[in-house]
């Protein structure tokens, strides 16, 4: 049996153990003063290091085979959270658990396995694919390095992987620039699949593609989910993209999760005022496709977030309490969580 087929036939794991669990994960970036700023301080300026709380105390559980959509406006910390999940960034505080094992505590082959099991698919395949490498090497290299296939079998292995993502293997000796945007994204997906992951973090993975190509790539993700029993964290600033694809949606605002709910429940009856604002649609007569309008008001700077509920300067329901006290994320109905003081009334 080929390695790809083996992956397909992989036995089901214990369904009671979540595949991924984040416990109180925060990620802070510190931008140190450069030399010019230090000199300015010597002559009386009062410049300080800039601290961005990109992810602020996020706890999240993802079940095996689940597709979780992570949504929020630009700068709210989606990519940072995705990178912490994929092991690209260490969390500043909090822990990441993959199949019940804390990832950072693993060493040697176990650490390597865990790292391979979560792969990331990026927005711009052109900048994430090495332009001087042939597709064959882009897709096959990591699988050989990690001993998933030997050098003799790599051509077959790459061919099978390319077919899985809808690419003709006859092109495996070509370079990335010889493909269209959609095909390049498929190469990026093939590269991720070649190391036999269980979990894909897709970060705006269709945002750079034409709408018709977007639909094809989204369909591919769903086909792969079925065939390979994959679990997804699907990051997008566009609610329309996650609506038809996610089992559950997580809404972030300035580093914090403000609401999470099964997709249908969230779209039918959004609880959090920020989700309600995100969901405000432009009615369209010409098609049944939803279109969402941007939320009114400026996104505050993550360098200096508002006190209390971060959303209060833009919230139509804000009270004095909202500016003073941070609302906790709590369960408001089975499987539905929201962080808003309005849920305390009554
Ligand atoms: N490597 C980094 N160094 C410093 N700041 C960063 C870094 N990555 C992200 N940030 C900051 O963290 C915040 C969240 O960014 P990001 O996770 O990219 O948001 P999103 O993906 O939702 O647009 C932003 O203010 C961004 O400027
Ligand atoms: S806590 Fe207050 S400001 Fe925040 S979303 Fe709820 S009502 Fe609006
Ligand atoms: Mg991003």
Short mmCIF file of N, CA and C in Angstrom, two decimals, residues 7-71:
data_model
loop_
_atom_site.label_atom_id
_atom_site.label_comp_id
_atom_site.label_asym_id
_atom_site.label_seq_id
_atom_site.Cartn_x
_atom_site.Cartn_y
_atom_site.Cartn_z
N UNK A 7 -2.35 6.66 4.49
CA UNK A 7 -2.87 7.80 5.25
C UNK A 7 -4.40 7.79 5.20
N UNK A 8 -4.93 7.46 4.03
CA UNK A 8 -6.38 7.42 3.87
C UNK A 8 -6.99 6.36 4.78
N UNK A 9 -6.30 5.25 4.88
CA UNK A 9 -6.85 4.13 5.64
C UNK A 9 -6.51 4.21 7.13
N UNK A 10 -5.89 5.30 7.52
CA UNK A 10 -5.45 5.44 8.91
C UNK A 10 -6.64 5.20 9.86
N UNK A 11 -6.34 4.49 10.90
CA UNK A 11 -7.44 4.15 11.81
C UNK A 11 -7.94 5.39 12.54
N UNK A 12 -9.18 5.36 12.89
CA UNK A 12 -9.79 6.47 13.63
C UNK A 12 -9.14 6.55 15.02
N UNK A 13 -8.94 7.76 15.47
CA UNK A 13 -8.38 7.90 16.81
C UNK A 13 -9.52 8.07 17.81
N UNK A 14 -9.18 8.05 19.08
CA UNK A 14 -10.17 8.16 20.14
C UNK A 14 -10.99 9.44 19.98
N UNK A 15 -12.30 9.32 19.71
CA UNK A 15 -13.09 10.52 19.42
C UNK A 15 -13.35 11.39 20.66
N UNK A 16 -13.08 10.86 21.83
CA UNK A 16 -13.35 11.66 23.03
C UNK A 16 -12.22 12.64 23.32
N UNK A 17 -11.05 12.42 22.72
CA UNK A 17 -9.92 13.33 22.94
C UNK A 17 -9.94 14.38 21.83
N UNK A 18 -10.03 15.68 22.21
CA UNK A 18 -10.00 16.70 21.15
C UNK A 18 -8.66 16.65 20.43
N UNK A 19 -8.67 16.91 19.15
CA UNK A 19 -7.40 16.89 18.43
C UNK A 19 -6.53 18.07 18.86
N UNK A 20 -7.19 19.20 19.13
CA UNK A 20 -6.43 20.40 19.51
C UNK A 20 -7.09 21.10 20.68
N UNK A 21 -6.29 21.53 21.61
CA UNK A 21 -6.83 22.33 22.71
C UNK A 21 -5.86 23.46 23.02
N UNK A 22 -6.38 24.67 23.03
CA UNK A 22 -5.58 25.82 23.47
C UNK A 22 -6.06 26.20 24.85
N UNK A 23 -5.12 26.32 25.79
CA UNK A 23 -5.50 26.71 27.14
C UNK A 23 -4.87 28.06 27.46
N UNK A 24 -5.71 29.06 27.56
CA UNK A 24 -5.28 30.41 27.96
C UNK A 24 -4.06 30.88 27.18
N UNK A 25 -4.14 30.78 25.87
CA UNK A 25 -2.99 31.15 25.03
C UNK A 25 -2.96 32.67 24.80
N UNK A 26 -1.81 33.25 25.10
CA UNK A 26 -1.58 34.67 24.76
C UNK A 26 -0.30 34.78 23.97
N UNK A 27 -0.27 35.75 23.06
CA UNK A 27 0.96 36.02 22.33
C UNK A 27 1.18 37.52 22.29
N UNK A 28 2.31 37.92 22.83
CA UNK A 28 2.66 39.34 22.90
C UNK A 28 3.87 39.58 22.00
N UNK A 29 3.83 40.64 21.24
CA UNK A 29 5.02 41.03 20.47
C UNK A 29 5.57 42.31 21.08
N UNK A 30 6.86 42.36 21.27
CA UNK A 30 7.49 43.58 21.79
C UNK A 30 8.37 44.15 20.70
N UNK A 31 8.05 45.38 20.32
CA UNK A 31 8.89 46.04 19.33
C UNK A 31 9.85 46.98 20.07
N UNK A 32 11.11 46.55 20.12
CA UNK A 32 12.11 47.32 20.88
C UNK A 32 12.41 48.64 20.17
N UNK A 33 12.82 49.62 20.96
CA UNK A 33 13.20 50.91 20.37
C UNK A 33 14.42 50.74 19.49
N UNK A 34 14.42 51.36 18.34
CA UNK A 34 15.62 51.31 17.50
C UNK A 34 16.60 52.38 17.98
N UNK A 35 17.77 52.40 17.34
CA UNK A 35 18.84 53.29 17.79
C UNK A 35 18.40 54.75 17.76
N UNK A 36 17.70 55.12 16.67
CA UNK A 36 17.27 56.52 16.52
C UNK A 36 16.35 56.90 17.68
N UNK A 37 15.47 56.00 18.06
CA UNK A 37 14.53 56.30 19.15
C UNK A 37 15.29 56.41 20.48
N UNK A 38 16.30 55.55 20.65
CA UNK A 38 17.08 55.62 21.90
C UNK A 38 17.82 56.95 21.99
N UNK A 39 18.35 57.39 20.85
CA UNK A 39 19.06 58.68 20.84
C UNK A 39 18.07 59.81 21.12
N UNK A 40 16.87 59.71 20.52
CA UNK A 40 15.85 60.73 20.76
C UNK A 40 15.52 60.80 22.26
N UNK A 41 15.48 59.62 22.92
CA UNK A 41 15.20 59.61 24.35
C UNK A 41 16.30 60.33 25.14
N UNK A 42 17.56 60.22 24.66
CA UNK A 42 18.67 60.87 25.35
C UNK A 42 18.50 62.39 25.35
N UNK A 43 17.85 62.89 24.30
CA UNK A 43 17.66 64.35 24.24
C UNK A 43 16.24 64.75 24.62
N UNK A 44 15.60 63.93 25.44
CA UNK A 44 14.35 64.38 26.07
C UNK A 44 13.08 63.72 25.58
N UNK A 45 13.14 62.92 24.51
CA UNK A 45 11.90 62.24 24.09
C UNK A 45 11.56 61.15 25.11
N UNK A 46 10.32 60.70 25.12
CA UNK A 46 9.92 59.65 26.08
C UNK A 46 9.32 58.46 25.33
N UNK A 47 10.07 57.99 24.34
CA UNK A 47 9.60 56.86 23.55
C UNK A 47 9.81 55.56 24.34
N UNK A 48 8.88 54.64 24.18
CA UNK A 48 9.01 53.35 24.90
C UNK A 48 8.83 52.17 23.93
N UNK A 49 9.28 50.99 24.38
CA UNK A 49 9.03 49.78 23.58
C UNK A 49 7.53 49.69 23.31
N UNK A 50 7.20 49.21 22.11
CA UNK A 50 5.78 49.02 21.80
C UNK A 50 5.38 47.58 22.06
N UNK A 51 4.29 47.39 22.78
CA UNK A 51 3.85 46.02 23.08
C UNK A 51 2.49 45.78 22.42
N UNK A 52 2.41 44.74 21.61
CA UNK A 52 1.13 44.36 20.99
C UNK A 52 0.68 43.05 21.61
N UNK A 53 -0.51 43.08 22.20
CA UNK A 53 -1.10 41.84 22.71
C UNK A 53 -1.91 41.26 21.55
N UNK A 54 -1.22 40.51 20.68
CA UNK A 54 -1.88 40.05 19.45
C UNK A 54 -2.94 39.00 19.74
N UNK A 55 -2.66 38.13 20.71
CA UNK A 55 -3.63 37.11 21.15
C UNK A 55 -3.71 37.20 22.66
N UNK A 56 -4.94 37.31 23.18
CA UNK A 56 -5.12 37.63 24.60
C UNK A 56 -5.99 36.57 25.27
N UNK A 57 -5.35 35.61 25.90
CA UNK A 57 -6.05 34.62 26.72
C UNK A 57 -7.14 33.86 25.94
N UNK A 58 -6.71 33.18 24.90
CA UNK A 58 -7.66 32.41 24.08
C UNK A 58 -7.65 30.94 24.48
N UNK A 59 -8.82 30.42 24.81
CA UNK A 59 -8.99 28.98 25.06
C UNK A 59 -9.93 28.45 24.00
N UNK A 60 -9.57 27.30 23.43
CA UNK A 60 -10.32 26.79 22.28
C UNK A 60 -10.09 25.30 22.16
N UNK A 61 -11.17 24.55 21.90
CA UNK A 61 -11.04 23.11 21.71
C UNK A 61 -11.56 22.77 20.32
N UNK A 62 -10.83 21.95 19.59
CA UNK A 62 -11.27 21.53 18.26
C UNK A 62 -11.37 20.00 18.25
N UNK A 63 -12.53 19.50 17.83
CA UNK A 63 -12.74 18.04 17.80
C UNK A 63 -12.15 17.45 16.52
N UNK A 64 -11.82 16.17 16.60
CA UNK A 64 -11.28 15.48 15.44
C UNK A 64 -12.25 15.59 14.26
N UNK A 65 -11.79 16.01 13.11
CA UNK A 65 -12.62 16.09 11.91
C UNK A 65 -13.45 17.36 11.81
N UNK A 66 -13.37 18.21 12.80
CA UNK A 66 -14.18 19.44 12.80
C UNK A 66 -13.54 20.50 11.89
N UNK A 67 -14.38 21.37 11.33
CA UNK A 67 -13.88 22.54 10.61
C UNK A 67 -14.29 23.77 11.40
N UNK A 68 -13.31 24.45 11.95
CA UNK A 68 -13.59 25.65 12.74
C UNK A 68 -13.17 26.87 11.93
N UNK A 69 -14.10 27.78 11.71
CA UNK A 69 -13.80 29.04 11.01
C UNK A 69 -13.41 30.09 12.03
N UNK A 70 -12.30 30.78 11.78
CA UNK A 70 -11.83 31.84 12.69
C UNK A 70 -11.93 33.16 11.93
N UNK A 71 -12.79 34.05 12.45
CA UNK A 71 -13.14 35.25 11.71
C UNK A 71 -12.92 36.50 12.55
#
